[in-house]
Backbone as numpy.savetxt, mean C-alpha at the origin, in Angstrom:
# Nx Ny Nz CAx CAy CAz Cx Cy Cz
-6.31 41.51 20.24 -5.13 40.96 20.86 -4.16 40.42 19.81
-4.71 39.74 18.79 -3.85 39.21 17.73 -3.12 40.32 16.99
-3.82 41.45 16.80 -3.18 42.57 16.10 -2.06 43.18 16.97
-2.29 43.19 18.25 -1.28 43.73 19.15 -0.03 42.86 19.12
-0.23 41.53 19.13 0.92 40.63 19.04 1.64 40.79 17.71
0.85 40.95 16.64 1.44 41.12 15.32 2.23 42.41 15.23
1.76 43.44 15.91 2.49 44.71 15.90 3.80 44.60 16.68
3.76 43.82 17.76 4.96 43.65 18.58 5.95 42.68 17.95
5.41 41.63 17.36 6.25 40.58 16.78 5.85 40.38 15.31
6.60 40.94 14.43 6.26 40.92 13.00 6.17 39.50 12.45
6.94 38.57 13.01 6.91 37.19 12.50 5.59 36.48 12.77
4.76 37.03 13.66 3.46 36.44 13.94 2.36 36.97 13.03
2.66 37.98 12.26 1.68 38.56 11.34 1.63 37.71 10.07
0.58 36.93 9.94 0.43 36.02 8.80 -0.55 36.55 7.75
-0.96 37.78 7.88 -1.98 38.33 6.97 -1.56 38.26 5.51
-0.29 38.40 5.23 0.17 38.35 3.84 0.30 36.90 3.32
0.16 35.92 4.22 0.33 34.53 3.84 -0.99 33.74 3.83
-2.10 34.39 4.11 -3.35 33.64 4.24 -3.76 32.95 2.95
-3.54 33.58 1.84 -3.92 32.95 0.56 -3.14 31.64 0.37
-1.83 31.68 0.63 -1.02 30.46 0.52 -1.51 29.40 1.50
-1.79 29.80 2.73 -2.24 28.84 3.75 -3.56 28.21 3.33
-4.48 29.01 2.81 -5.76 28.47 2.36 -5.58 27.54 1.17
-4.74 27.92 0.21 -4.47 27.05 -0.93 -3.84 25.73 -0.49
-2.91 25.84 0.44 -2.21 24.65 0.94 -3.19 23.68 1.61
-4.00 24.21 2.53 -4.93 23.32 3.25 -5.97 22.75 2.31
-6.43 23.54 1.36 -7.42 23.05 0.40 -6.83 21.92 -0.46
-5.61 22.11 -0.95 -4.99 21.13 -1.84 -4.60 19.86 -1.11
-4.07 19.98 0.09 -3.52 18.81 0.78 -4.51 18.08 1.68
-5.68 18.64 1.90 -6.66 17.96 2.75 -7.06 16.59 2.17
-7.37 16.46 0.87 -7.70 15.12 0.34 -6.54 14.13 0.46
-5.32 14.61 0.32 -4.15 13.72 0.45 -3.99 13.29 1.90
-4.24 14.21 2.82 -4.18 13.87 4.25 -5.23 12.81 4.59
-6.44 13.00 4.10 -7.52 12.03 4.35 -7.15 10.67 3.75
-6.59 10.68 2.56 -6.13 9.45 1.91 -5.09 8.76 2.77
-4.12 9.50 3.25 -3.06 8.93 4.10 -3.65 8.34 5.37
-4.57 9.03 5.99 -5.20 8.53 7.21 -5.96 7.22 6.92
-6.68 7.16 5.81 -7.41 5.96 5.45 -6.49 4.77 5.20
-5.34 5.04 4.63 -4.40 3.97 4.31 -3.62 3.49 5.52
-3.53 4.31 6.56 -2.78 3.93 7.75 -3.64 3.21 8.78
-4.95 3.22 8.62 -5.85 2.69 9.63 -5.71 1.20 9.88
-5.58 0.42 8.86 -5.49 -1.03 9.01 -4.87 -1.60 7.74
-4.83 -2.93 7.67 -4.29 -3.55 6.46 -5.09 -3.09 5.25
-4.40 -2.64 4.24 -5.06 -2.15 3.04 -4.53 -2.96 1.86
-5.44 -3.56 1.12 -5.04 -4.30 -0.06 -4.60 -3.32 -1.15
-3.90 -3.83 -2.14 -3.45 -2.96 -3.23 -4.63 -2.36 -3.99
-5.69 -3.12 -4.16 -6.85 -2.58 -4.87 -7.55 -1.49 -4.04
-7.60 -1.65 -2.71 -8.17 -0.60 -1.86 -7.28 0.65 -1.91
-5.97 0.44 -1.93 -5.03 1.56 -2.07 -5.32 2.30 -3.38
-5.49 1.55 -4.45 -5.76 2.11 -5.77 -7.02 2.98 -5.73
-8.09 2.46 -5.16 -9.35 3.19 -5.11 -9.20 4.45 -4.26
-8.57 4.33 -3.10 -8.39 5.48 -2.21 -7.54 6.55 -2.87
-6.48 6.14 -3.56 -5.59 7.08 -4.25 -6.33 7.80 -5.37
-7.14 7.06 -6.13 -7.91 7.69 -7.21 -8.89 8.72 -6.68
-9.53 8.41 -5.56 -10.46 9.36 -4.95 -9.71 10.62 -4.55
-8.54 10.48 -3.96 -7.74 11.66 -3.56 -7.36 12.49 -4.77
-6.92 11.84 -5.84 -6.55 12.58 -7.06 -7.76 13.34 -7.60
-8.91 12.67 -7.63 -10.13 13.31 -8.12 -10.51 14.53 -7.30
-10.39 14.44 -5.98 -10.73 15.58 -5.12 -9.75 16.73 -5.31
-8.47 16.42 -5.45 -7.48 17.48 -5.64 -7.70 18.17 -6.98
-8.06 17.43 -8.01 -8.28 18.01 -9.34 -9.44 18.99 -9.37
-10.35 18.91 -8.43 -11.52 19.80 -8.42 -11.15 21.26 -8.17
-10.00 21.49 -7.59 -9.60 22.86 -7.25 -8.82 23.48 -8.42
-9.54 23.84 -9.47 -8.93 24.33 -10.70 -8.17 25.64 -10.53
-8.60 26.47 -9.60 -7.98 27.79 -9.44 -6.84 27.78 -8.43
-6.62 26.65 -7.80 -5.59 26.55 -6.77 -4.27 26.12 -7.42
-3.25 26.98 -7.45 -1.99 26.62 -8.11 -1.28 25.43 -7.45
-1.41 25.30 -6.15 -0.81 24.15 -5.47 -1.52 22.85 -5.84
-2.83 22.91 -5.95 -3.61 21.71 -6.28 -3.31 21.21 -7.68
-3.12 22.12 -8.59 -2.83 21.73 -9.98 -1.52 20.94 -10.03
-0.48 21.46 -9.40 0.83 20.79 -9.39 0.76 19.49 -8.59
0.04 19.50 -7.46 -0.10 18.31 -6.64 -0.82 17.20 -7.40
-1.87 17.53 -8.12 -2.60 16.53 -8.91 -1.70 15.91 -9.97
-0.89 16.73 -10.61 0.06 16.22 -11.62 1.05 15.25 -10.97
1.56 15.62 -9.81 2.53 14.78 -9.11 1.90 13.46 -8.66
0.71 13.52 -8.09 0.01 12.31 -7.66 -0.23 11.38 -8.85
-0.65 11.95 -9.97 -0.91 11.15 -11.17 0.39 10.55 -11.71
1.48 11.30 -11.68 2.76 10.80 -12.16 3.23 9.61 -11.33
3.16 9.73 -10.01 3.56 8.62 -9.13 2.65 7.42 -9.34
1.40 7.70 -9.54 0.42 6.64 -9.74 0.70 5.88 -11.04
1.07 6.61 -12.07 1.40 5.97 -13.35 2.60 5.04 -13.21
3.59 5.46 -12.42 4.76 4.61 -12.19 4.39 3.35 -11.42
3.51 3.49 -10.46 3.07 2.34 -9.67 2.32 1.34 -10.54
1.55 1.83 -11.47 0.77 0.94 -12.34 1.65 0.11 -13.28
2.92 0.42 -13.37 3.83 -0.37 -14.20 4.21 -1.69 -13.52
4.00 -1.78 -12.22 4.35 -2.99 -11.47 3.38 -4.12 -11.81
3.94 -5.27 -12.22 3.10 -6.42 -12.55 2.32 -6.92 -11.35
2.94 -6.91 -10.18 2.25 -7.37 -8.97 1.06 -6.47 -8.66
1.24 -5.17 -8.82 0.16 -4.22 -8.58 -0.97 -4.45 -9.58
-0.61 -4.61 -10.83 -1.61 -4.84 -11.88 -2.35 -6.15 -11.64
-1.64 -7.16 -11.18 -2.27 -8.45 -10.89 -3.29 -8.30 -9.77
-2.96 -7.52 -8.74 -3.89 -7.31 -7.63 -5.15 -6.59 -8.12
-4.99 -5.62 -8.99 -6.15 -4.91 -9.53 -6.98 -5.83 -10.41
-6.31 -6.66 -11.18 -7.00 -7.60 -12.07 -7.86 -8.59 -11.28
-7.37 -9.00 -10.12 -8.07 -10.01 -9.31 -9.25 -9.42 -8.53
-9.37 -8.11 -8.47 -10.45 -7.48 -7.71 -11.66 -7.24 -8.62
-12.80 -7.89 -8.32 -13.97 -7.73 -9.19 -14.58 -6.32 -9.15
-14.22 -5.50 -8.16 -14.70 -4.12 -8.15 -14.06 -3.30 -9.26
-12.90 -3.76 -9.72 -12.15 -3.02 -10.72 -12.13 -3.72 -12.08
-12.10 -5.03 -12.06 -12.03 -5.80 -13.30 -13.35 -6.54 -13.49
-14.22 -5.94 -14.24 -15.53 -6.50 -14.50 -15.79 -6.39 -16.00
-16.89 -6.94 -16.47 -17.20 -6.89 -17.89 -17.27 -5.43 -18.33
-16.58 -5.12 -19.39 -16.49 -3.77 -19.97 -15.74 -2.76 -19.10
-14.93 -3.23 -18.16 -14.11 -2.33 -17.36 -13.03 -1.73 -18.25
-12.73 -0.46 -18.04 -11.74 0.22 -18.87 -10.36 0.28 -18.22
-10.19 -0.41 -17.11 -8.90 -0.35 -16.42 -7.80 -1.01 -17.25
-8.11 -2.14 -17.87 -7.11 -2.85 -18.68 -7.67 -3.10 -20.07
-6.80 -2.98 -21.08 -7.22 -3.37 -22.42 -6.94 -4.86 -22.59
-7.28 -5.41 -23.72 -7.16 -6.86 -23.96 -5.70 -7.31 -23.84
-4.76 -6.56 -24.40 -3.35 -6.94 -24.34 -2.85 -6.95 -22.90
-3.23 -5.94 -22.13 -2.81 -5.88 -20.73 -3.37 -7.07 -19.95
-4.63 -7.42 -20.20 -5.24 -8.56 -19.51 -4.49 -9.85 -19.83
-4.09 -10.02 -21.08 -3.34 -11.22 -21.46 -1.98 -11.27 -20.75
-1.30 -10.14 -20.68 -0.01 -10.09 -19.98 -0.18 -10.41 -18.49
-1.22 -9.86 -17.88 -1.47 -10.09 -16.46 -1.82 -11.56 -16.22
-2.62 -12.13 -17.09 -2.98 -13.55 -16.95 -1.73 -14.42 -17.07
-0.83 -14.07 -17.97 0.43 -14.80 -18.09 1.27 -14.67 -16.83
1.29 -13.49 -16.25 2.04 -13.27 -15.01 1.44 -14.09 -13.88
0.13 -14.16 -13.80 -0.54 -14.95 -12.77 -0.19 -16.42 -12.94
-0.24 -16.91 -14.15 0.09 -18.31 -14.43 1.54 -18.60 -14.07
2.44 -17.71 -14.46 3.86 -17.87 -14.15 4.10 -17.88 -12.64
3.43 -17.00 -11.92 3.55 -16.94 -10.46 3.06 -18.23 -9.84
1.93 -18.74 -10.31 1.39 -19.99 -9.79 2.37 -21.15 -10.04
2.95 -21.19 -11.21 3.91 -22.25 -11.52 5.13 -22.17 -10.61
5.61 -20.97 -10.33 6.74 -20.81 -9.41 6.39 -21.29 -8.01
5.19 -20.97 -7.56 4.74 -21.42 -6.23 4.70 -22.94 -6.19
4.19 -23.56 -7.22 4.12 -25.02 -7.27 5.51 -25.64 -7.25
6.44 -25.05 -7.99 7.82 -25.57 -7.99 8.44 -25.43 -6.60
8.20 -24.31 -5.93 8.72 -24.13 -4.57 8.11 -25.14 -3.61
6.83 -25.37 -3.72 6.18 -26.35 -2.85 6.74 -27.75 -3.08
6.99 -28.10 -4.33 7.58 -29.41 -4.64 9.00 -29.51 -4.08
9.76 -28.43 -4.20 11.13 -28.44 -3.68 11.11 -28.57 -2.16
10.20 -27.88 -1.49 10.09 -27.99 -0.04 9.68 -29.40 0.38
8.75 -29.98 -0.35 8.30 -31.34 -0.02 9.43 -32.34 -0.20
10.21 -32.19 -1.26 11.34 -33.10 -1.50 12.40 -32.94 -0.42
12.69 -31.71 -0.02 13.69 -31.48 1.01 13.23 -32.04 2.35
11.96 -31.91 2.64 11.43 -32.42 3.90 11.47 -33.94 3.95
11.19 -34.59 2.83 11.18 -36.05 2.81 12.59 -36.63 2.85
13.60 -35.87 2.44 14.97 -36.38 2.43 15.62 -36.34 3.82
15.11 -35.51 4.73 15.68 -35.47 6.07 15.15 -36.65 6.87
15.93 -37.07 7.82 15.52 -38.23 8.61 14.52 -37.82 9.66
13.67 -38.72 10.01 12.62 -38.45 10.99 13.22 -38.21 12.37
14.26 -38.93 12.71 14.82 -38.80 14.05 15.47 -37.43 14.25
16.21 -36.94 13.27 16.85 -35.64 13.43 15.79 -34.54 13.49
14.72 -34.70 12.74 13.62 -33.75 12.78 12.95 -33.80 14.14
12.77 -35.00 14.67 12.14 -35.17 15.97 13.02 -34.59 17.07
14.34 -34.80 16.99 15.26 -34.25 17.98 15.22 -32.72 17.98
15.16 -32.13 16.79 15.10 -30.68 16.69 13.81 -30.16 17.31
12.72 -30.88 17.09 11.45 -30.47 17.67 11.50 -30.57 19.19
12.10 -31.64 19.70 12.20 -31.80 21.15 13.00 -30.65 21.76
14.10 -30.28 21.11 14.91 -29.18 21.61 14.13 -27.86 21.59
13.39 -27.61 20.51 12.60 -26.38 20.41 11.52 -26.36 21.47
10.83 -27.48 21.63 9.77 -27.56 22.64 10.33 -27.34 24.04
11.47 -27.95 24.32 12.09 -27.79 25.63 12.46 -26.34 25.88
13.05 -25.70 24.87 13.47 -24.32 25.02 12.27 -23.41 25.27
11.22 -23.58 24.47 10.03 -22.74 24.63 9.39 -22.97 25.99
9.31 -24.22 26.42 8.74 -24.54 27.72 9.56 -23.89 28.83
10.87 -24.01 28.72 11.76 -23.42 29.71 11.63 -21.89 29.71
11.53 -21.31 28.53 11.45 -19.87 28.38 10.22 -19.31 29.08
9.10 -19.97 28.94 7.86 -19.48 29.51 7.58 -20.05 30.91
8.52 -20.78 31.49 8.41 -21.22 32.87 7.50 -22.41 33.07
7.25 -23.17 32.03 6.39 -24.35 32.18 7.21 -25.57 32.56
6.56 -26.65 32.61 7.23 -27.92 32.94 7.63 -28.62 31.65
8.79 -29.23 31.69 9.29 -29.97 30.55 8.99 -31.44 30.77
8.15 -31.99 29.92 7.73 -33.39 30.07 8.66 -34.34 29.32
9.69 -33.87 28.66 10.54 -34.73 27.85 11.71 -35.22 28.64
């Protein structure tokens, strides 16, 4: 029946394209699985890193597949650009599955830079917390209380409850 359809409609005859279709599905299946794994739930940056590395490794196994060779190069290129991000590197550094004694992910210089970035980030957070605390203490209690009363009244009214104020 398929041959009859192919004879009637030449555009349905895919016999000359099977090699490409097989190469395509073989090369992109690991990337598809990677995408599915990353879309399932919240994924940390280190889990993303591990999942991406597994996909690259699987794609590289297809040495005779011309699509897989180019795809592996592209995945590695994008991955190299992502690794330049200090936030990404910090997330990898903080994960003990990746950063352990004698781990080859970071050299000594990279570890020092990441540690400096972590310290700098912590200092910024502390400064922000101090600024927030100072701003909160400078406002008057009554105006803060009035704003809370208005918010509570609005939310109560919105959800059809009783307003006790």
